[in-house]
mmCIF file of C-alpha atoms in Angstrom:
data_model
loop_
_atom_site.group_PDB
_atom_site.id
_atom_site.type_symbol
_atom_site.label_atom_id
_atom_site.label_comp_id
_atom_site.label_asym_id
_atom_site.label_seq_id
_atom_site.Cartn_x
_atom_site.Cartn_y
_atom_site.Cartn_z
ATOM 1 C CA UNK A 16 -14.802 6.333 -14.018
ATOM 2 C CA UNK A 17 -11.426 5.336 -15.450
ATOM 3 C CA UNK A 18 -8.040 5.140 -14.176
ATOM 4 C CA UNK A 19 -7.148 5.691 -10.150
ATOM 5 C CA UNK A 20 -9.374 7.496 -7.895
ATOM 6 C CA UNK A 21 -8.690 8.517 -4.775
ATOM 7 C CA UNK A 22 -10.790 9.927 -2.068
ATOM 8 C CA UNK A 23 -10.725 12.595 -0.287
ATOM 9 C CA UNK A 24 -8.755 15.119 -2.113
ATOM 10 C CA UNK A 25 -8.100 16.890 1.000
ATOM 11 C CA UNK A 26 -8.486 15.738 4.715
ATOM 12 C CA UNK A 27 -7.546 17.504 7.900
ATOM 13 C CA UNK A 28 -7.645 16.016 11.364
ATOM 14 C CA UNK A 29 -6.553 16.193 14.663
ATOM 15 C CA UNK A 30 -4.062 13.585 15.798
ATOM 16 C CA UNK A 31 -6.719 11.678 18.076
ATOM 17 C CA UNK A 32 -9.258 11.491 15.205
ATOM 18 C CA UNK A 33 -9.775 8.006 12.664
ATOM 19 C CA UNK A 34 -10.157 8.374 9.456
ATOM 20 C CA UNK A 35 -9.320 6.616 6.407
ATOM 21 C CA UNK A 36 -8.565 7.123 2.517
ATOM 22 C CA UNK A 37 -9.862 5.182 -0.506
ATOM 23 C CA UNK A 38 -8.482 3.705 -3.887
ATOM 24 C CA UNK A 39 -10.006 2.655 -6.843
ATOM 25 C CA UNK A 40 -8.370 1.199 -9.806
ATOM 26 C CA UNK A 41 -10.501 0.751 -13.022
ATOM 27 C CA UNK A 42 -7.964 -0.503 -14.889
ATOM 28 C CA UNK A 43 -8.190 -4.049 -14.074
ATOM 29 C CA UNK A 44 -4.892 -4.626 -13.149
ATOM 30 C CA UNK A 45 -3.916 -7.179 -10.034
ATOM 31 C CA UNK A 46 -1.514 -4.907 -7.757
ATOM 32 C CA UNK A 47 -1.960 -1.522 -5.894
ATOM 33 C CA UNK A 48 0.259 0.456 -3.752
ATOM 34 C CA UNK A 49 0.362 2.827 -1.069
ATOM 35 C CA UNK A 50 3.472 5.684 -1.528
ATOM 36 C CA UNK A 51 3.950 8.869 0.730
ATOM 37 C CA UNK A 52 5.362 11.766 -0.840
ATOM 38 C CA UNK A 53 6.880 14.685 1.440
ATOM 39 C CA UNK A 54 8.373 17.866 0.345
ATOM 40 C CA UNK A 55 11.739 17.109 -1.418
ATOM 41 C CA UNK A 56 11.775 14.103 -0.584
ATOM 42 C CA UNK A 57 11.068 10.912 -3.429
ATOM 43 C CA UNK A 58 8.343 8.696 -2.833
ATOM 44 C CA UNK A 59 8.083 6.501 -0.146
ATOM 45 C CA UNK A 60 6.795 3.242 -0.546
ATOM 46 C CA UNK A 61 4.586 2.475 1.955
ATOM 47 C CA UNK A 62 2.568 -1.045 1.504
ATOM 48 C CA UNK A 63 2.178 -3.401 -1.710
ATOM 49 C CA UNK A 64 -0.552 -5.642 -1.804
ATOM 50 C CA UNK A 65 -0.966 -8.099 -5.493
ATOM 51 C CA UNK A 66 -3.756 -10.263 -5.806
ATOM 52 C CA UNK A 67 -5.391 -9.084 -2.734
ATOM 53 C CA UNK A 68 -2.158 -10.343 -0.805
ATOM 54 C CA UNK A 69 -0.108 -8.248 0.709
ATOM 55 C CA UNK A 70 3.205 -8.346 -0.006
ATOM 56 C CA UNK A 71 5.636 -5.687 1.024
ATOM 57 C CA UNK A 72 5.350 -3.624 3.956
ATOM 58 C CA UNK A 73 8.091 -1.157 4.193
ATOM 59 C CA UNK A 74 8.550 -0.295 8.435
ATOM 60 C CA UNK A 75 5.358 1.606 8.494
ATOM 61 C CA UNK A 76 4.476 2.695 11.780
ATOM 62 C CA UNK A 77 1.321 0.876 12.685
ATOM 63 C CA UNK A 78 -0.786 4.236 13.273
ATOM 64 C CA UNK A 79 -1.354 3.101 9.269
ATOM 65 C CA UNK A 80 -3.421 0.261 8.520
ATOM 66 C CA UNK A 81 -3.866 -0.440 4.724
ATOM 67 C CA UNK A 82 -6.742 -2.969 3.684
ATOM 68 C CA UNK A 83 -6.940 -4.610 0.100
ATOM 69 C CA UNK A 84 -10.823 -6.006 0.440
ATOM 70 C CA UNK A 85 -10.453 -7.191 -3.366
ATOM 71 C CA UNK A 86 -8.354 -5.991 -6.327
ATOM 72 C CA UNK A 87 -10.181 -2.727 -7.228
ATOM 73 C CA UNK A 88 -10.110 -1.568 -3.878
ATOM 74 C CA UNK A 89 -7.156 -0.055 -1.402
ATOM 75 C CA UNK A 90 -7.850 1.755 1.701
ATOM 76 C CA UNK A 91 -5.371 3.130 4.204
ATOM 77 C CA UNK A 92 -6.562 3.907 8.040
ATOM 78 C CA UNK A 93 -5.364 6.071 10.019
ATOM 79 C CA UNK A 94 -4.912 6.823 13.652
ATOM 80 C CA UNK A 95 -3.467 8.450 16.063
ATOM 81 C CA UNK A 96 -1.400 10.247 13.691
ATOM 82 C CA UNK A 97 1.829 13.099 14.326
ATOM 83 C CA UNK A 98 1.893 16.350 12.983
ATOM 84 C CA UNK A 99 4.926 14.423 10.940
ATOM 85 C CA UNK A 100 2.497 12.278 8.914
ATOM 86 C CA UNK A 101 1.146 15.389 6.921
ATOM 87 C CA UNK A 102 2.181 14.249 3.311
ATOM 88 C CA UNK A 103 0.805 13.454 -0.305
ATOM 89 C CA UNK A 104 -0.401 9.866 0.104
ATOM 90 C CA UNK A 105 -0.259 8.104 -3.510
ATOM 91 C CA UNK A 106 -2.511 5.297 -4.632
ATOM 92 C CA UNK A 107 -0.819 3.586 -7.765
ATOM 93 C CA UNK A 108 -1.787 0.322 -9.500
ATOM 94 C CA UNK A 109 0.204 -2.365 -11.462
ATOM 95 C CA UNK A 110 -1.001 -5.088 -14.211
ATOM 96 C CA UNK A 111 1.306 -7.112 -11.935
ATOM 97 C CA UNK A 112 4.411 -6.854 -9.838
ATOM 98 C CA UNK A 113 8.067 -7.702 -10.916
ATOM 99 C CA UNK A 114 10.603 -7.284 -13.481
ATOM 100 C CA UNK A 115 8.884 -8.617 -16.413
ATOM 101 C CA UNK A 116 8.226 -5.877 -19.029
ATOM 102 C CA UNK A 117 5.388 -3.658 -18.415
ATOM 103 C CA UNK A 118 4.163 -5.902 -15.370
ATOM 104 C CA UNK A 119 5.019 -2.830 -12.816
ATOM 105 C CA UNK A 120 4.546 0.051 -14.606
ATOM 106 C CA UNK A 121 2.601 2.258 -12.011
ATOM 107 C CA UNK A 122 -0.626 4.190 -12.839
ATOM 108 C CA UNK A 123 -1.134 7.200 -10.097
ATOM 109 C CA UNK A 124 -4.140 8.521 -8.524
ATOM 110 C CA UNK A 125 -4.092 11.868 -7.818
ATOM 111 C CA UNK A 126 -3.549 11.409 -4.381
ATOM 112 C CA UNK A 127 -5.041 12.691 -0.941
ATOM 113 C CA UNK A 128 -3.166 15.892 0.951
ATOM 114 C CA UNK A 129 -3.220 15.003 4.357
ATOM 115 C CA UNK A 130 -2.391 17.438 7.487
ATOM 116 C CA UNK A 131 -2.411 16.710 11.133
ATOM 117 C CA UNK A 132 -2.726 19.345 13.508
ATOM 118 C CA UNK B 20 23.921 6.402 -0.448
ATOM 119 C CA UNK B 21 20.566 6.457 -1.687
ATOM 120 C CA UNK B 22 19.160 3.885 -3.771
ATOM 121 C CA UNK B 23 18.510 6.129 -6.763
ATOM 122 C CA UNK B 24 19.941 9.758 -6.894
ATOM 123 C CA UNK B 25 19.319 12.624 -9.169
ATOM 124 C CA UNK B 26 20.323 16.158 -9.171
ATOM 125 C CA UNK B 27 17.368 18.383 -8.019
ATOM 126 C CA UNK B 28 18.586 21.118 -10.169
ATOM 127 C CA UNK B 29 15.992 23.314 -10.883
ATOM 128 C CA UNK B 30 17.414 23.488 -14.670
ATOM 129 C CA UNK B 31 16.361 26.727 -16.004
ATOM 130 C CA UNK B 32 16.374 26.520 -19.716
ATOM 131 C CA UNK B 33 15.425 29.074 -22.695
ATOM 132 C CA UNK B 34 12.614 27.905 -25.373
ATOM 133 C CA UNK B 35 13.862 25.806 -27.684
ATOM 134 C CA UNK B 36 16.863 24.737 -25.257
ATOM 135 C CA UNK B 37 18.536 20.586 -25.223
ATOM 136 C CA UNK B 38 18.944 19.455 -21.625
ATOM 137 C CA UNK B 39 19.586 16.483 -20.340
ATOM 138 C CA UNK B 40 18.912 14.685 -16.784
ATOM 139 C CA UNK B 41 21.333 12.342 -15.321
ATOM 140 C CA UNK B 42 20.374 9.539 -12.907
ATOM 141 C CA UNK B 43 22.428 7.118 -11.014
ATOM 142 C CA UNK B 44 21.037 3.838 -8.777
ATOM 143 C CA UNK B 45 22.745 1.474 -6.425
ATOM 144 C CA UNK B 46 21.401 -1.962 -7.241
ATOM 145 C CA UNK B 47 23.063 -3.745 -9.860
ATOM 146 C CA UNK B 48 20.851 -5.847 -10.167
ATOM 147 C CA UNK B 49 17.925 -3.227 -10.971
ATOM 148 C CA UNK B 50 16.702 -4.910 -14.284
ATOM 149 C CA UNK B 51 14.021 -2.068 -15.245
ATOM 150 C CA UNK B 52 13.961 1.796 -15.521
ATOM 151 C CA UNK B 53 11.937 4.620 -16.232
ATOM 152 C CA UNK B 54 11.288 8.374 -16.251
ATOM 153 C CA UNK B 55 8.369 9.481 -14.998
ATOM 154 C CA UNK B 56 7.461 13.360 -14.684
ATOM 155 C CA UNK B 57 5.152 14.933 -11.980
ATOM 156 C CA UNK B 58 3.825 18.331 -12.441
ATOM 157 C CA UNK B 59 2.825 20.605 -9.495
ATOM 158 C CA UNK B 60 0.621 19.839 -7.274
ATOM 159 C CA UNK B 61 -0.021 16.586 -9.659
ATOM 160 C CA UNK B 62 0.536 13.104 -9.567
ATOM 161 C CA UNK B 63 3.299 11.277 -11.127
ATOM 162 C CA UNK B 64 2.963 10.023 -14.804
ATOM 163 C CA UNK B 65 4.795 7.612 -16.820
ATOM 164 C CA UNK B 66 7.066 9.623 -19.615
ATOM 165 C CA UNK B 67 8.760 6.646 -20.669
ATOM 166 C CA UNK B 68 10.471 3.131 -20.355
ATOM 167 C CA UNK B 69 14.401 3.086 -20.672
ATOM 168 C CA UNK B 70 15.795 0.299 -22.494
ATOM 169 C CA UNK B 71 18.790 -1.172 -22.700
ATOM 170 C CA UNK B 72 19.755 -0.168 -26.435
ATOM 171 C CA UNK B 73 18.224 3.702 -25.849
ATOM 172 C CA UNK B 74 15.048 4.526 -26.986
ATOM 173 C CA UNK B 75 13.351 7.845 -28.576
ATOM 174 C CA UNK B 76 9.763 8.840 -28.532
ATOM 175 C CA UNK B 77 9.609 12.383 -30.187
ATOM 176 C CA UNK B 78 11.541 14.813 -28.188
ATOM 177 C CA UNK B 79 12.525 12.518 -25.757
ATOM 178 C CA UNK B 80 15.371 10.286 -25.655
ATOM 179 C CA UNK B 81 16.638 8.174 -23.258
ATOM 180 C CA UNK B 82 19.765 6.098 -22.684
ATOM 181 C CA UNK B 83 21.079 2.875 -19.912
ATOM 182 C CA UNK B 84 24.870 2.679 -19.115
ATOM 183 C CA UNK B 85 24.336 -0.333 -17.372
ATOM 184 C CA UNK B 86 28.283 -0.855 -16.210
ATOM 185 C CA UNK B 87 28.338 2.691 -14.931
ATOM 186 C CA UNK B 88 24.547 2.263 -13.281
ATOM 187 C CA UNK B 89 23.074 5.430 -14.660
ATOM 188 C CA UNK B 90 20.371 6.417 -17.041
ATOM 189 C CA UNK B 91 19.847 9.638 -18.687
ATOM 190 C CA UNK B 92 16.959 11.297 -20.467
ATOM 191 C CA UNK B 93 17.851 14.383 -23.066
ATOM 192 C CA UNK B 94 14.990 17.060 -24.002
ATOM 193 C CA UNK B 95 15.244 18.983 -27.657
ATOM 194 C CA UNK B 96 13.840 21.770 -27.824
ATOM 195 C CA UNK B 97 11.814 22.325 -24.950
ATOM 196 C CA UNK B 98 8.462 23.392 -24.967
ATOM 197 C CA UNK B 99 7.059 25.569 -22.253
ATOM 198 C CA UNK B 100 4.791 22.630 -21.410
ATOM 199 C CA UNK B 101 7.553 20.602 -20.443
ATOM 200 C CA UNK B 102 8.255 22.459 -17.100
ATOM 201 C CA UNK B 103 7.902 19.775 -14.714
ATOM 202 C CA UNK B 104 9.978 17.729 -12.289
ATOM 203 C CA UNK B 105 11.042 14.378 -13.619
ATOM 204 C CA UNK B 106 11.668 11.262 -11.864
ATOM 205 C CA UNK B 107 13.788 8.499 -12.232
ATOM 206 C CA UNK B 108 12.893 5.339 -11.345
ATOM 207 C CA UNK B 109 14.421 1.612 -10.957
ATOM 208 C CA UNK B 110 13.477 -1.552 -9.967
ATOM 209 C CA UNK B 111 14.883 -5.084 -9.024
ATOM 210 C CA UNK B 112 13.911 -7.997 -10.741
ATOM 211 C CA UNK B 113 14.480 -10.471 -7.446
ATOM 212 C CA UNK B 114 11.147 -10.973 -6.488
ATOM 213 C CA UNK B 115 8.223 -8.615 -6.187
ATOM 214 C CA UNK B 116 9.742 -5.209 -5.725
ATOM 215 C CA UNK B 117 8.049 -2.137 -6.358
ATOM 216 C CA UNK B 118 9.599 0.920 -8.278
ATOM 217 C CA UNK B 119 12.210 2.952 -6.119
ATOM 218 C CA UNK B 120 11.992 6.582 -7.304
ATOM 219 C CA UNK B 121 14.527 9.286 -7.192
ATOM 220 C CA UNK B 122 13.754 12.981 -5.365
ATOM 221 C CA UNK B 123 13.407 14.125 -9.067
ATOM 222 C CA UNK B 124 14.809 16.997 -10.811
ATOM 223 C CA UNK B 125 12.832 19.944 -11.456
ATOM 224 C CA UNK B 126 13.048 22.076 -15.011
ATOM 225 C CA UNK B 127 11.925 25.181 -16.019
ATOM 226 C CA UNK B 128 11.421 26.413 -19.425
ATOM 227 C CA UNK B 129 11.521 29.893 -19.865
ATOM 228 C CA UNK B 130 10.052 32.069 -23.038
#
């Protein structure tokens, strides 16, 4: 496997339900983020975690929980979640995070289509 | 205002067409840029860097005007594979600060 995986593709649930989504970066690099994408709207950023650490957390209601276990892995749970919520949620890793020239370039996963009924 | 802001068009453009995308950010103090283009249904993917002198890859070419905080990327002659939305993105250099993307601006090529 190469690149950003994310899993599932596709996930439906009810708004009482837990579930979470997985990231996977094989691309060694030390930052991952979280991004929501709705229609017509540009990409939210959601959470940023480098080195493991997180380090920006944009006013995310707390229905989503991300977790950074090490720095291959993101997950984001979620629960209790409003019909609102249904969006694109984007994985995307970094070599780093900053300014510095190439550091924060992102590399996307193909993201998991969520709906809440 | 928003923090980056781009025309959504969509830009309908012949075969062979030149168009160009204008972009314009907030921050002064965003220090790097980029165009990235997202196909339907698809994930975003980097097209390219913007630098401060312009740079070209190919078709592609894409300028900084740094005192009037916009960027601009300019297509010659557009392939049919080029339909896609593209987005332009900025970041701040204070601190750790992840890229801020604009709603992106969708084009068309038609045969």
């Amino acid at each position: 496997e190469t690149g950003v995986t994310q899993t599932p593709r596709h996930l439906v649930m009810g708004m009482t339900n837990k579930k979470s989504l997985k990231c996977e970066q094989h691309l060694g690099h030390n930052a991952m983020y979280w991004y929501k994408q709705s229609a017509k709207k540009p990409l939210e950023l959601m959470f940023v975690y480098s080195l493991e650490e997180r380090v920006e957390n944009n006013s995310v209601p707390s229905r989503f929980s991300p977790e950074c276990p090490n720095s291959s892995h993101l997950f984001l749970h979620l629960h209790t979640l409003q019909p609102e919520d249904s969006a694109l949620y984007l994985c995307a890793s970094s070599p780093g995070t900053g300014g510095s020239s190439g550091a924060n370039v992102l590399t996307f996963g193909a993201g998991s289509r969520l709906t809440v009924l | 205002r928003k923090e980056v802001e781009q025309d959504p068009g969509p830009f309908n453009v012949p075969e062979g067409a030149t168009v160009a995308f204008n972009c314009t950010y907030s921050n002064s103090a965003s220090q790097s840029f980029f165009w990235y283009r997202q196909d339907c249904r698809k994930e975003p993917k980097l097209l390219m860097s913007v630098y401060s002198s312009g740079n070209e890859d190919g078709r592609f070419t894409a300028q900084l005007n740094r005192a009037s905080q916009y960027i601009s990327l300019l297509i010659r002659d557009s392939k049919l594979s080029d339909s896609a939305t593209y987005l332009c993105v900025v970041t701040s250099d204070t601190g750790r600060r992840a890229l801020t993307f604009g709603s992106g601006t969708r084009l068309q090529v038609q045969p």
